[in-house]
Amino acid sequence: MSFATAIQTALDKVQLRNSQSGWSLKKWWHRGTQHNDSQVYKRPSGKGEVFIVGAGPGDPELLTLKAYRLLQTADVVLFDWLVSEELLRLIPACAIRQFVGKRCGQHSFEQQTICNLMVEHARLGRKVVRLKGGDPSVFGRVSEECEALQLAEIPFAIVPGITAASGMSAYSGMPLTDRRYAQSVRFITATLKNPEEEPDWSGMVAQNTSHKTQDTLVFYMGLKRIAVIAQRLMSHGMAADMPCAIVDQATQQTQKVIHGQLDSIAHKLSQHDIEGPALLVVGRVTEVPWPVNLNLLHKEASLFS
């Protein structure tokens, strides 16, 4: 059985289940966003459940089938700002849909508030999907949310998603590792819990003081700190001409890639209109991108078109 046939068979099964339960996938896709709390299903046991689900890096078709199924059967969806409108259209019209995103400079919800919402809905007997961009376990505060659910004795599970770095690599053609240039890769958050703390710059640079085999460094949530990151790496011994790249809105049709070196990347960034989310990739792999043809991914009709 071909991959396409397998996927279509799975989707047909999902749609059959939906039609048997009185729901239509097509209706779900095109209904509005209104909901009525009185219509939300409450489980007979009185105890709900929570699924912490990765939505992937941006392209809605990178959603996993398990995440797809859970969205269709959710009573409540608490979603981040990185989740696309296409994915939100998969949520049943009768489900509670609530934005609980956080973004630098546009703070919305405290983490404790999000944890409380998950617990409160689950205690009402609801099936809760906590929908996060990328992969929940990669800089997604999944530990804090799991701890809150464990303390409240709420059953929960985690559904992985494609993290931004993996999606970026495929859609930009820049490999994360390459036997010639990079034997390992590091994912680093540029936004620490304590703003006064600093990442381990010396440790990052230790394997990257030459242009031989080295680490690939991928910085998440660092768009506003590109100049600082570059300066810190150079001050700890990394070569000023180390190649790097900024990838904005990875995997989306609006994806942009800016190539440069550590000593020039901040200036190049200032010449472009970059909205984020963006990744900073540092290492020789940025010099050898594969000639990927993104048109091949979009030439057939999308499930979301």
PDB file of C-alpha atoms in Angstrom:
ATOM      1  CA  MET A   1       0.000   0.000   0.000  1.00  0.00           C
ATOM      2  CA  SER A   2       1.401   3.408  -0.965  1.00  0.00           C
ATOM      3  CA  PHE A   3       1.820   6.162   1.628  1.00  0.00           C
ATOM      4  CA  ALA A   4      -0.881   8.263  -0.056  1.00  0.00           C
ATOM      5  CA  THR A   5      -3.292   5.334  -0.006  1.00  0.00           C
ATOM      6  CA  ALA A   6      -2.548   4.650   3.650  1.00  0.00           C
ATOM      7  CA  ILE A   7      -3.214   8.263   4.601  1.00  0.00           C
ATOM      8  CA  GLN A   8      -6.446   8.365   2.607  1.00  0.00           C
ATOM      9  CA  THR A   9      -7.593   5.114   4.225  1.00  0.00           C
ATOM     10  CA  ALA A  10      -6.918   6.571   7.676  1.00  0.00           C
ATOM     11  CA  LEU A  11      -8.804   9.760   6.861  1.00  0.00           C
ATOM     12  CA  ASP A  12     -11.721   7.757   5.457  1.00  0.00           C
ATOM     13  CA  LYS A  13     -11.906   5.802   8.713  1.00  0.00           C
ATOM     14  CA  VAL A  14     -11.897   9.021  10.734  1.00  0.00           C
ATOM     15  CA  GLN A  15     -14.657  10.471   8.575  1.00  0.00           C
ATOM     16  CA  LEU A  16     -16.686   7.271   8.900  1.00  0.00           C
ATOM     17  CA  ARG A  17     -16.457   7.458  12.677  1.00  0.00           C
ATOM     18  CA  ASN A  18     -17.496  11.089  12.563  1.00  0.00           C
ATOM     19  CA  SER A  19     -20.531  10.364  10.373  1.00  0.00           C
ATOM     20  CA  GLN A  20     -21.577   7.531  12.666  1.00  0.00           C
ATOM     21  CA  SER A  21     -21.447   9.857  15.661  1.00  0.00           C
ATOM     22  CA  GLY A  22     -23.420  12.557  13.880  1.00  0.00           C
ATOM     23  CA  TRP A  23     -20.458  14.750  12.975  1.00  0.00           C
ATOM     24  CA  SER A  24     -19.116  15.491   9.526  1.00  0.00           C
ATOM     25  CA  LEU A  25     -15.469  16.372   8.893  1.00  0.00           C
ATOM     26  CA  LYS A  26     -16.544  18.773   6.171  1.00  0.00           C
ATOM     27  CA  LYS A  27     -18.958  20.486   8.559  1.00  0.00           C
ATOM     28  CA  TRP A  28     -16.249  20.795  11.175  1.00  0.00           C
ATOM     29  CA  TRP A  29     -13.911  22.388   8.681  1.00  0.00           C
ATOM     30  CA  HIS A  30     -16.347  25.076   7.636  1.00  0.00           C
ATOM     31  CA  ARG A  31     -18.293  25.856  10.782  1.00  0.00           C
ATOM     32  CA  GLY A  32     -17.673  29.022  12.745  1.00  0.00           C
ATOM     33  CA  THR A  33     -15.928  29.428  16.059  1.00  0.00           C
ATOM     34  CA  GLN A  34     -18.957  29.892  18.313  1.00  0.00           C
ATOM     35  CA  HIS A  35     -19.643  27.436  21.092  1.00  0.00           C
ATOM     36  CA  ASN A  36     -22.218  26.900  23.779  1.00  0.00           C
ATOM     37  CA  ASP A  37     -20.956  25.673  27.155  1.00  0.00           C
ATOM     38  CA  SER A  38     -24.208  23.799  27.748  1.00  0.00           C
ATOM     39  CA  GLN A  39     -23.552  21.680  24.644  1.00  0.00           C
ATOM     40  CA  VAL A  40     -20.058  20.613  25.683  1.00  0.00           C
ATOM     41  CA  TYR A  41     -20.008  16.917  26.490  1.00  0.00           C
ATOM     42  CA  LYS A  42     -19.283  15.920  30.086  1.00  0.00           C
ATOM     43  CA  ARG A  43     -18.014  12.405  30.687  1.00  0.00           C
ATOM     44  CA  PRO A  44     -20.093  10.177  32.958  1.00  0.00           C
ATOM     45  CA  SER A  45     -17.125   9.508  35.244  1.00  0.00           C
ATOM     46  CA  GLY A  46     -16.940  13.187  36.106  1.00  0.00           C
ATOM     47  CA  LYS A  47     -13.192  13.181  35.495  1.00  0.00           C
ATOM     48  CA  GLY A  48     -11.854  14.449  32.219  1.00  0.00           C
ATOM     49  CA  GLU A  49      -8.483  14.033  30.583  1.00  0.00           C
ATOM     50  CA  VAL A  50      -5.846  16.290  29.084  1.00  0.00           C
ATOM     51  CA  PHE A  51      -3.774  15.824  25.942  1.00  0.00           C
ATOM     52  CA  ILE A  52      -0.767  18.106  25.486  1.00  0.00           C
ATOM     53  CA  VAL A  53      -0.477  18.137  21.704  1.00  0.00           C
ATOM     54  CA  GLY A  54       2.149  19.451  19.306  1.00  0.00           C
ATOM     55  CA  ALA A  55       0.720  21.314  16.315  1.00  0.00           C
ATOM     56  CA  GLY A  56       3.941  21.311  14.303  1.00  0.00           C
ATOM     57  CA  PRO A  57       6.034  24.239  13.059  1.00  0.00           C
ATOM     58  CA  GLY A  58       3.582  26.101  10.825  1.00  0.00           C
ATOM     59  CA  ASP A  59       2.492  24.193   7.740  1.00  0.00           C
ATOM     60  CA  PRO A  60      -0.863  22.767   8.887  1.00  0.00           C
ATOM     61  CA  GLU A  61      -0.346  19.580   6.863  1.00  0.00           C
ATOM     62  CA  LEU A  62       2.550  18.651   9.160  1.00  0.00           C
ATOM     63  CA  LEU A  63       0.048  17.880  11.922  1.00  0.00           C
ATOM     64  CA  THR A  64       0.196  14.238  13.024  1.00  0.00           C
ATOM     65  CA  LEU A  65      -2.771  11.934  12.508  1.00  0.00           C
ATOM     66  CA  LYS A  66      -3.050  11.363  16.260  1.00  0.00           C
ATOM     67  CA  ALA A  67      -3.229  15.107  16.885  1.00  0.00           C
ATOM     68  CA  TYR A  68      -5.779  15.391  14.086  1.00  0.00           C
ATOM     69  CA  ARG A  69      -8.002  12.759  15.696  1.00  0.00           C
ATOM     70  CA  LEU A  70      -7.780  14.328  19.153  1.00  0.00           C
ATOM     71  CA  LEU A  71      -8.723  17.767  17.841  1.00  0.00           C
ATOM     72  CA  GLN A  72     -11.856  16.357  16.256  1.00  0.00           C
ATOM     73  CA  THR A  73     -13.030  14.793  19.506  1.00  0.00           C
ATOM     74  CA  ALA A  74     -12.024  17.567  21.920  1.00  0.00           C
ATOM     75  CA  ASP A  75     -14.456  19.264  24.276  1.00  0.00           C
ATOM     76  CA  VAL A  76     -11.998  22.080  25.015  1.00  0.00           C
ATOM     77  CA  VAL A  77      -8.978  23.345  23.057  1.00  0.00           C
ATOM     78  CA  LEU A  78      -6.523  25.730  24.720  1.00  0.00           C
ATOM     79  CA  PHE A  79      -4.199  26.969  21.981  1.00  0.00           C
ATOM     80  CA  ASP A  80      -1.082  29.093  21.554  1.00  0.00           C
ATOM     81  CA  TRP A  81      -0.451  31.978  19.171  1.00  0.00           C
ATOM     82  CA  LEU A  82       1.683  29.751  16.913  1.00  0.00           C
ATOM     83  CA  VAL A  83      -1.305  27.572  15.983  1.00  0.00           C
ATOM     84  CA  SER A  84      -2.643  28.342  12.500  1.00  0.00           C
ATOM     85  CA  GLU A  85      -6.227  29.213  11.643  1.00  0.00           C
ATOM     86  CA  GLU A  86      -6.337  26.159   9.368  1.00  0.00           C
ATOM     87  CA  LEU A  87      -5.834  23.885  12.364  1.00  0.00           C
ATOM     88  CA  LEU A  88      -8.390  25.749  14.432  1.00  0.00           C
ATOM     89  CA  ARG A  89     -10.976  24.942  11.775  1.00  0.00           C
ATOM     90  CA  LEU A  90     -10.614  21.277  12.716  1.00  0.00           C
ATOM     91  CA  ILE A  91     -12.135  21.935  16.139  1.00  0.00           C
ATOM     92  CA  PRO A  92     -15.828  21.030  16.519  1.00  0.00           C
ATOM     93  CA  ALA A  93     -18.131  24.042  16.580  1.00  0.00           C
ATOM     94  CA  CYS A  94     -19.567  22.888  19.904  1.00  0.00           C
ATOM     95  CA  ALA A  95     -16.163  22.750  21.594  1.00  0.00           C
ATOM     96  CA  ILE A  96     -14.791  25.476  23.826  1.00  0.00           C
ATOM     97  CA  ARG A  97     -11.930  27.192  22.039  1.00  0.00           C
ATOM     98  CA  GLN A  98      -9.686  29.511  24.049  1.00  0.00           C
ATOM     99  CA  PHE A  99      -6.514  31.385  23.146  1.00  0.00           C
ATOM    100  CA  VAL A 100      -3.946  31.164  25.941  1.00  0.00           C
ATOM    101  CA  GLY A 101      -0.841  32.275  24.064  1.00  0.00           C
ATOM    102  CA  LYS A 102       2.218  34.095  25.298  1.00  0.00           C
ATOM    103  CA  ARG A 103       4.494  36.192  23.142  1.00  0.00           C
ATOM    104  CA  CYS A 104       7.377  38.507  23.916  1.00  0.00           C
ATOM    105  CA  GLY A 105       6.019  42.046  24.177  1.00  0.00           C
ATOM    106  CA  GLN A 106       2.423  40.798  23.891  1.00  0.00           C
ATOM    107  CA  HIS A 107       1.938  38.880  27.115  1.00  0.00           C
ATOM    108  CA  SER A 108      -1.469  37.294  27.424  1.00  0.00           C
ATOM    109  CA  PHE A 109      -1.688  34.458  29.932  1.00  0.00           C
ATOM    110  CA  GLU A 110       0.488  33.544  32.894  1.00  0.00           C
ATOM    111  CA  GLN A 111       1.618  29.925  32.889  1.00  0.00           C
ATOM    112  CA  GLN A 112      -0.168  29.258  36.175  1.00  0.00           C
ATOM    113  CA  THR A 113      -3.429  30.516  34.673  1.00  0.00           C
ATOM    114  CA  ILE A 114      -3.069  28.069  31.787  1.00  0.00           C
ATOM    115  CA  CYS A 115      -2.406  25.206  34.188  1.00  0.00           C
ATOM    116  CA  ASN A 116      -5.462  26.165  36.229  1.00  0.00           C
ATOM    117  CA  LEU A 117      -7.664  26.208  33.119  1.00  0.00           C
ATOM    118  CA  MET A 118      -6.587  22.705  32.131  1.00  0.00           C
ATOM    119  CA  VAL A 119      -7.329  21.376  35.602  1.00  0.00           C
ATOM    120  CA  GLU A 120     -10.681  23.177  35.899  1.00  0.00           C
ATOM    121  CA  HIS A 121     -11.975  21.905  32.559  1.00  0.00           C
ATOM    122  CA  ALA A 122     -10.804  18.355  33.258  1.00  0.00           C
ATOM    123  CA  ARG A 123     -12.535  18.364  36.635  1.00  0.00           C
ATOM    124  CA  LEU A 124     -15.764  19.138  34.798  1.00  0.00           C
ATOM    125  CA  GLY A 125     -15.350  15.873  32.926  1.00  0.00           C
ATOM    126  CA  ARG A 126     -14.105  17.379  29.680  1.00  0.00           C
ATOM    127  CA  LYS A 127     -11.582  16.134  27.147  1.00  0.00           C
ATOM    128  CA  VAL A 128      -9.020  18.938  26.961  1.00  0.00           C
ATOM    129  CA  VAL A 129      -6.484  19.433  24.178  1.00  0.00           C
ATOM    130  CA  ARG A 130      -3.662  21.787  25.072  1.00  0.00           C
ATOM    131  CA  LEU A 131      -2.465  22.687  21.568  1.00  0.00           C
ATOM    132  CA  LYS A 132       1.074  24.033  21.244  1.00  0.00           C
ATOM    133  CA  GLY A 133       3.149  25.076  18.269  1.00  0.00           C
ATOM    134  CA  GLY A 134       6.011  22.757  17.356  1.00  0.00           C
ATOM    135  CA  ASP A 135       6.752  19.940  19.788  1.00  0.00           C
ATOM    136  CA  PRO A 136       5.502  20.353  23.377  1.00  0.00           C
ATOM    137  CA  SER A 137       8.703  18.889  24.830  1.00  0.00           C
ATOM    138  CA  VAL A 138      11.013  21.377  23.098  1.00  0.00           C
ATOM    139  CA  PHE A 139      10.848  24.725  24.948  1.00  0.00           C
ATOM    140  CA  GLY A 140       7.105  24.258  25.400  1.00  0.00           C
ATOM    141  CA  ARG A 141       6.901  24.385  29.218  1.00  0.00           C
ATOM    142  CA  VAL A 142       5.519  20.881  29.152  1.00  0.00           C
ATOM    143  CA  SER A 143       7.113  20.021  32.513  1.00  0.00           C
ATOM    144  CA  GLU A 144       5.196  22.768  34.316  1.00  0.00           C
ATOM    145  CA  GLU A 145       1.901  21.678  32.796  1.00  0.00           C
ATOM    146  CA  CYS A 146       2.501  17.985  33.488  1.00  0.00           C
ATOM    147  CA  GLU A 147       3.393  18.772  37.094  1.00  0.00           C
ATOM    148  CA  ALA A 148       0.150  20.715  37.572  1.00  0.00           C
ATOM    149  CA  LEU A 149      -1.902  17.866  36.100  1.00  0.00           C
ATOM    150  CA  GLN A 150      -0.098  15.273  38.190  1.00  0.00           C
ATOM    151  CA  LEU A 151      -0.700  17.229  41.402  1.00  0.00           C
ATOM    152  CA  ALA A 152      -4.393  17.523  40.504  1.00  0.00           C
ATOM    153  CA  GLU A 153      -4.521  13.780  39.718  1.00  0.00           C
ATOM    154  CA  ILE A 154      -5.784  14.473  36.199  1.00  0.00           C
ATOM    155  CA  PRO A 155      -4.940  11.752  33.633  1.00  0.00           C
ATOM    156  CA  PHE A 156      -2.899  13.170  30.772  1.00  0.00           C
ATOM    157  CA  ALA A 157      -0.785  12.240  27.768  1.00  0.00           C
ATOM    158  CA  ILE A 158       1.649  14.021  25.454  1.00  0.00           C
ATOM    159  CA  VAL A 159       1.440  13.895  21.661  1.00  0.00           C
ATOM    160  CA  PRO A 160       4.670  14.968  19.936  1.00  0.00           C
ATOM    161  CA  GLY A 161       4.800  17.370  17.026  1.00  0.00           C
ATOM    162  CA  ILE A 162       7.457  18.325  14.504  1.00  0.00           C
ATOM    163  CA  THR A 163       9.711  20.852  16.191  1.00  0.00           C
ATOM    164  CA  ALA A 164      10.567  24.082  14.384  1.00  0.00           C
ATOM    165  CA  ALA A 165      14.205  23.128  13.781  1.00  0.00           C
ATOM    166  CA  SER A 166      13.263  19.917  11.970  1.00  0.00           C
ATOM    167  CA  GLY A 167      10.684  21.679   9.841  1.00  0.00           C
ATOM    168  CA  MET A 168      13.112  24.489   9.087  1.00  0.00           C
ATOM    169  CA  SER A 169      15.764  22.028   7.977  1.00  0.00           C
ATOM    170  CA  ALA A 170      13.457  20.293   5.514  1.00  0.00           C
ATOM    171  CA  TYR A 171      11.883  23.445   4.073  1.00  0.00           C
ATOM    172  CA  SER A 172      15.099  25.487   3.830  1.00  0.00           C
ATOM    173  CA  GLY A 173      17.340  22.649   2.691  1.00  0.00           C
ATOM    174  CA  MET A 174      19.840  23.239   5.503  1.00  0.00           C
ATOM    175  CA  PRO A 175      20.691  19.928   7.204  1.00  0.00           C
ATOM    176  CA  LEU A 176      20.948  19.958  10.978  1.00  0.00           C
ATOM    177  CA  THR A 177      23.849  17.508  10.826  1.00  0.00           C
ATOM    178  CA  ASP A 178      26.281  16.615   8.062  1.00  0.00           C
ATOM    179  CA  ARG A 179      29.177  14.170   8.357  1.00  0.00           C
ATOM    180  CA  ARG A 180      31.498  16.736   6.816  1.00  0.00           C
ATOM    181  CA  TYR A 181      30.573  19.711   8.978  1.00  0.00           C
ATOM    182  CA  ALA A 182      28.418  18.899  12.001  1.00  0.00           C
ATOM    183  CA  GLN A 183      28.375  15.731  14.090  1.00  0.00           C
ATOM    184  CA  SER A 184      25.797  17.047  16.542  1.00  0.00           C
ATOM    185  CA  VAL A 185      23.119  19.698  16.941  1.00  0.00           C
ATOM    186  CA  ARG A 186      22.067  21.806  19.925  1.00  0.00           C
ATOM    187  CA  PHE A 187      18.685  23.426  20.449  1.00  0.00           C
ATOM    188  CA  ILE A 188      19.041  26.501  22.654  1.00  0.00           C
ATOM    189  CA  THR A 189      16.443  28.869  24.033  1.00  0.00           C
ATOM    190  CA  ALA A 190      17.392  32.521  23.815  1.00  0.00           C
ATOM    191  CA  THR A 191      14.686  33.405  26.365  1.00  0.00           C
ATOM    192  CA  LEU A 192      15.540  32.181  29.852  1.00  0.00           C
ATOM    193  CA  LYS A 193      13.203  32.109  32.852  1.00  0.00           C
ATOM    194  CA  ASN A 194      15.468  34.573  34.661  1.00  0.00           C
ATOM    195  CA  PRO A 195      16.393  37.403  32.236  1.00  0.00           C
ATOM    196  CA  GLU A 196      19.599  38.003  34.196  1.00  0.00           C
ATOM    197  CA  GLU A 197      20.864  34.487  33.505  1.00  0.00           C
ATOM    198  CA  GLU A 198      23.043  33.677  30.490  1.00  0.00           C
ATOM    199  CA  PRO A 199      23.289  30.464  28.470  1.00  0.00           C
ATOM    200  CA  ASP A 200      26.514  28.455  28.579  1.00  0.00           C
ATOM    201  CA  TRP A 201      28.294  30.395  25.853  1.00  0.00           C
ATOM    202  CA  SER A 202      31.680  28.791  26.576  1.00  0.00           C
ATOM    203  CA  GLY A 203      30.198  25.323  26.195  1.00  0.00           C
ATOM    204  CA  MET A 204      28.630  26.240  22.862  1.00  0.00           C
ATOM    205  CA  VAL A 205      31.857  27.672  21.515  1.00  0.00           C
ATOM    206  CA  ALA A 206      34.113  24.848  22.749  1.00  0.00           C
ATOM    207  CA  GLN A 207      33.222  22.642  19.770  1.00  0.00           C
ATOM    208  CA  ASN A 208      33.025  25.517  17.307  1.00  0.00           C
ATOM    209  CA  THR A 209      36.354  27.320  17.448  1.00  0.00           C
ATOM    210  CA  SER A 210      37.389  26.113  14.001  1.00  0.00           C
ATOM    211  CA  HIS A 211      35.713  25.435  10.693  1.00  0.00           C
ATOM    212  CA  LYS A 212      36.138  21.690  11.064  1.00  0.00           C
ATOM    213  CA  THR A 213      33.490  19.225  12.239  1.00  0.00           C
ATOM    214  CA  GLN A 214      31.430  20.973  14.908  1.00  0.00           C
ATOM    215  CA  ASP A 215      28.006  21.495  16.440  1.00  0.00           C
ATOM    216  CA  THR A 216      25.081  23.109  14.701  1.00  0.00           C
ATOM    217  CA  LEU A 217      23.503  25.636  17.060  1.00  0.00           C
ATOM    218  CA  VAL A 218      19.797  26.408  16.688  1.00  0.00           C
ATOM    219  CA  PHE A 219      18.465  29.281  18.786  1.00  0.00           C
ATOM    220  CA  TYR A 220      14.726  29.400  19.471  1.00  0.00           C
ATOM    221  CA  MET A 221      12.873  32.553  20.528  1.00  0.00           C
ATOM    222  CA  GLY A 222      15.843  34.787  19.816  1.00  0.00           C
ATOM    223  CA  LEU A 223      14.648  37.216  17.148  1.00  0.00           C
ATOM    224  CA  LYS A 224      15.051  40.263  19.388  1.00  0.00           C
ATOM    225  CA  ARG A 225      18.442  39.047  20.647  1.00  0.00           C
ATOM    226  CA  ILE A 226      20.256  38.242  17.388  1.00  0.00           C
ATOM    227  CA  ALA A 227      22.884  40.950  17.902  1.00  0.00           C
ATOM    228  CA  VAL A 228      23.464  39.899  21.521  1.00  0.00           C
ATOM    229  CA  ILE A 229      23.749  36.213  20.620  1.00  0.00           C
ATOM    230  CA  ALA A 230      26.257  36.914  17.850  1.00  0.00           C
ATOM    231  CA  GLN A 231      28.309  39.197  20.099  1.00  0.00           C
ATOM    232  CA  ARG A 232      28.357  36.688  22.963  1.00  0.00           C
ATOM    233  CA  LEU A 233      29.478  33.844  20.707  1.00  0.00           C
ATOM    234  CA  MET A 234      32.275  35.923  19.202  1.00  0.00           C
ATOM    235  CA  SER A 235      33.425  37.238  22.591  1.00  0.00           C
ATOM    236  CA  HIS A 236      33.758  33.650  23.805  1.00  0.00           C
ATOM    237  CA  GLY A 237      35.957  32.693  20.871  1.00  0.00           C
ATOM    238  CA  MET A 238      33.755  31.778  17.921  1.00  0.00           C
ATOM    239  CA  ALA A 239      35.051  33.025  14.573  1.00  0.00           C
ATOM    240  CA  ALA A 240      33.448  36.244  13.350  1.00  0.00           C
ATOM    241  CA  ASP A 241      33.071  34.730   9.885  1.00  0.00           C
ATOM    242  CA  MET A 242      31.187  31.680  11.164  1.00  0.00           C
ATOM    243  CA  PRO A 243      28.286  31.194   8.725  1.00  0.00           C
ATOM    244  CA  CYS A 244      24.757  31.448  10.066  1.00  0.00           C
ATOM    245  CA  ALA A 245      21.190  31.995   8.915  1.00  0.00           C
ATOM    246  CA  ILE A 246      17.890  33.340  10.191  1.00  0.00           C
ATOM    247  CA  VAL A 247      14.784  31.424   9.135  1.00  0.00           C
ATOM    248  CA  ASP A 248      11.510  33.282   9.635  1.00  0.00           C
ATOM    249  CA  GLN A 249       8.134  31.486   9.746  1.00  0.00           C
ATOM    250  CA  ALA A 250       9.681  28.122   8.914  1.00  0.00           C
ATOM    251  CA  THR A 251       7.571  25.722   6.781  1.00  0.00           C
ATOM    252  CA  GLN A 252       4.967  28.366   5.989  1.00  0.00           C
ATOM    253  CA  GLN A 253       4.495  29.804   2.505  1.00  0.00           C
ATOM    254  CA  THR A 254       5.777  33.103   3.936  1.00  0.00           C
ATOM    255  CA  GLN A 255       9.082  31.525   5.012  1.00  0.00           C
ATOM    256  CA  LYS A 256      12.149  33.752   4.613  1.00  0.00           C
ATOM    257  CA  VAL A 257      15.831  32.812   4.915  1.00  0.00           C
ATOM    258  CA  ILE A 258      18.603  35.339   5.561  1.00  0.00           C
ATOM    259  CA  HIS A 259      22.191  34.103   5.229  1.00  0.00           C
ATOM    260  CA  GLY A 260      25.189  35.825   6.758  1.00  0.00           C
ATOM    261  CA  GLN A 261      28.074  35.529   9.190  1.00  0.00           C
ATOM    262  CA  LEU A 262      28.178  36.178  12.914  1.00  0.00           C
ATOM    263  CA  ASP A 263      29.650  39.641  12.444  1.00  0.00           C
ATOM    264  CA  SER A 264      27.069  40.669   9.827  1.00  0.00           C
ATOM    265  CA  ILE A 265      23.845  38.801  10.579  1.00  0.00           C
ATOM    266  CA  ALA A 266      22.354  41.487  12.861  1.00  0.00           C
ATOM    267  CA  HIS A 267      22.870  44.151  10.177  1.00  0.00           C
ATOM    268  CA  LYS A 268      21.326  41.920   7.512  1.00  0.00           C
ATOM    269  CA  LEU A 269      18.346  41.291   9.769  1.00  0.00           C
ATOM    270  CA  SER A 270      17.744  45.043  10.047  1.00  0.00           C
ATOM    271  CA  GLN A 271      17.351  45.207   6.255  1.00  0.00           C
ATOM    272  CA  HIS A 272      14.430  42.764   6.211  1.00  0.00           C
ATOM    273  CA  ASP A 273      10.891  42.789   7.527  1.00  0.00           C
ATOM    274  CA  ILE A 274      10.909  39.772   9.828  1.00  0.00           C
ATOM    275  CA  GLU A 275       7.834  39.063  11.953  1.00  0.00           C
ATOM    276  CA  GLY A 276       8.728  35.811  13.683  1.00  0.00           C
ATOM    277  CA  PRO A 277       8.707  33.226  14.935  1.00  0.00           C
ATOM    278  CA  ALA A 278      12.277  32.880  13.745  1.00  0.00           C
ATOM    279  CA  LEU A 279      15.225  30.575  14.307  1.00  0.00           C
ATOM    280  CA  LEU A 280      18.907  31.493  14.273  1.00  0.00           C
ATOM    281  CA  VAL A 281      21.050  28.668  12.895  1.00  0.00           C
ATOM    282  CA  VAL A 282      24.811  28.863  13.445  1.00  0.00           C
ATOM    283  CA  GLY A 283      27.240  26.514  11.723  1.00  0.00           C
ATOM    284  CA  ARG A 284      28.756  25.310   8.475  1.00  0.00           C
ATOM    285  CA  VAL A 285      25.548  23.506   7.487  1.00  0.00           C
ATOM    286  CA  THR A 286      24.040  26.870   6.554  1.00  0.00           C
ATOM    287  CA  GLU A 287      26.545  27.107   3.681  1.00  0.00           C
ATOM    288  CA  VAL A 288      25.448  23.881   2.004  1.00  0.00           C
ATOM    289  CA  PRO A 289      21.661  23.979   1.646  1.00  0.00           C
ATOM    290  CA  TRP A 290      20.009  21.340  -0.479  1.00  0.00           C
ATOM    291  CA  PRO A 291      18.192  22.713  -3.550  1.00  0.00           C
ATOM    292  CA  VAL A 292      14.769  21.728  -2.242  1.00  0.00           C
ATOM    293  CA  ASN A 293      11.807  22.633  -4.420  1.00  0.00           C
ATOM    294  CA  LEU A 294       9.005  23.826  -2.145  1.00  0.00           C
ATOM    295  CA  ASN A 295       6.629  23.958  -5.116  1.00  0.00           C
ATOM    296  CA  LEU A 296       6.568  20.163  -4.998  1.00  0.00           C
ATOM    297  CA  LEU A 297       4.926  20.381  -1.571  1.00  0.00           C
ATOM    298  CA  HIS A 298       2.201  22.737  -2.739  1.00  0.00           C
ATOM    299  CA  LYS A 299       1.490  21.665  -6.324  1.00  0.00           C
ATOM    300  CA  GLU A 300      -1.316  19.331  -5.237  1.00  0.00           C
ATOM    301  CA  ALA A 301      -4.469  20.538  -3.525  1.00  0.00           C
ATOM    302  CA  SER A 302      -4.000  20.979   0.204  1.00  0.00           C
ATOM    303  CA  LEU A 303      -6.348  19.350   2.687  1.00  0.00           C
ATOM    304  CA  PHE A 304      -6.896  22.880   3.980  1.00  0.00           C
ATOM    305  CA  SER A 305      -7.530  24.667   0.673  1.00  0.00           C
TER     306      SER A 305
END
